[in-house]
């Protein structure tokens, strides 16, 4: 397989397969959660499920003071790499073109070299959380293969993307091909690992907040 | 002009000044990105070099490569090179034809065995016994193998001879292949491009005469000319870095000369000297003229997706995939969800209620 054939394959059939698995996987996971349903609460409502649910979706994004004191590093490094991922995925013009093809909508991107710098910061933050996970005895004990796999498939597209952008080591076609392939690996595993929190977090927070809201207490 | 004259002797005989010759050597050194200290080395080597005999074979091609190299002829500097190699066989440029032309080719092979340079443009059809392109009753493959057998080295000029090019494009009706697909025992230098830049073709020949076989990349191209991507040397690169792109061929971005990535530019995956060497005596190159790079110096460029879709975008109909995936997901989700729900209900049914009386019994 030549460089060009490889790039064409990852942009064509491989992307189609990955997209199919990811989208179908997300729909399946949503259906699983929604069809399971919740037990009917027979108690009289003392507040609004809707208000509690929406409030919690937003409030859980902000750390409370106690949690911050206990897990400051995790919160800071976690926010850095999450914001970094958002910038790199959604604000790099070549990526926006993919979303435009998929959803038909486009938006303004950031200058490419700012995204380049953000990629480096995100990679450093992800390496830091890995070191923290390995060094912290409790975290290490709680971690399983799936946690390390999720970390690997998240950092791989960042590394290959940075290499492709700066054309380090291999030819342009090979580097872009490897980058797209690493993204496809992420897409395939996305619904079936803890990475699915990217879409399940809304439901999870909603349920927590709605239960508390129904009882009229703070979530 | 005698056959065994050195290049220096030929130049003196033709009244070309030392100054013009050194200017040529300086521009050649610059073309190959060599330091000024190498200029005297190039001059000394070229002056002493014997004029090599060159056989140029044209197979499945459009003569664009020959058109290109003849453009270099109108420049005095390139003219030197044309006069210092002995171009003994070339369909388009030779005066003779028929049996006489073929006799010359055979004679050159015999007289210069192991010493001549073979230049090939065009791909070689191998399907159905190579009937799709024949010369003097011989298939292209036969001529190539016969001529290559005694060549010192082969220069594959143009993407067709280097990688198969447009004749090899899907569905490749003639079974077109590249020179390196057929010849395995000779040094081959690929000079791809559709067509290659005139100065690069002559530059590779000078490099070969001066320093021997040039250093090649993984695709057999001389690193001196194909070492960097179009994107990295493009004068529009600062716009890419700033995130300024043309969205169409006639919008504000296009008029302001912004980056053509969104319009399908293949600069990031294409290695060639267009952005630095340019065309028509350094006048312009496609991107400067407002058109995205097609990637013509890369293998399979004709089949590498649309010329006008950005490199990062999928090549297939992903809208359809999204619809099928959602439909498939809904069906699978309903099935799995149903099974889970049934399990849950069964578990609830199987659950044994424990009353206070039961607990009392146990105690």
PDB file of C-alpha atoms in Angstrom, chain B residues 69-79 281:
ATOM      1  CA  UNK B  69      12.300  20.402 -20.697  1.00  0.00           C
ATOM      2  CA  UNK B  70      12.327  22.276 -23.990  1.00  0.00           C
ATOM      3  CA  UNK B  71      11.233  25.368 -22.046  1.00  0.00           C
ATOM      4  CA  UNK B  72      14.518  25.188 -20.226  1.00  0.00           C
ATOM      5  CA  UNK B  73      16.187  25.342 -23.627  1.00  0.00           C
ATOM      6  CA  UNK B  74      15.184  28.966 -24.085  1.00  0.00           C
ATOM      7  CA  UNK B  75      17.311  29.904 -21.135  1.00  0.00           C
ATOM      8  CA  UNK B  76      21.007  30.307 -21.885  1.00  0.00           C
ATOM      9  CA  UNK B  77      21.981  28.439 -18.754  1.00  0.00           C
ATOM     10  CA  UNK B  78      19.882  25.382 -19.477  1.00  0.00           C
ATOM     11  CA  UNK B  79      21.024  25.573 -23.071  1.00  0.00           C
ATOM     12  CA  UNK B 281      11.708  31.306 -15.472  1.00  0.00           C
TER      13      UNK B 281
END
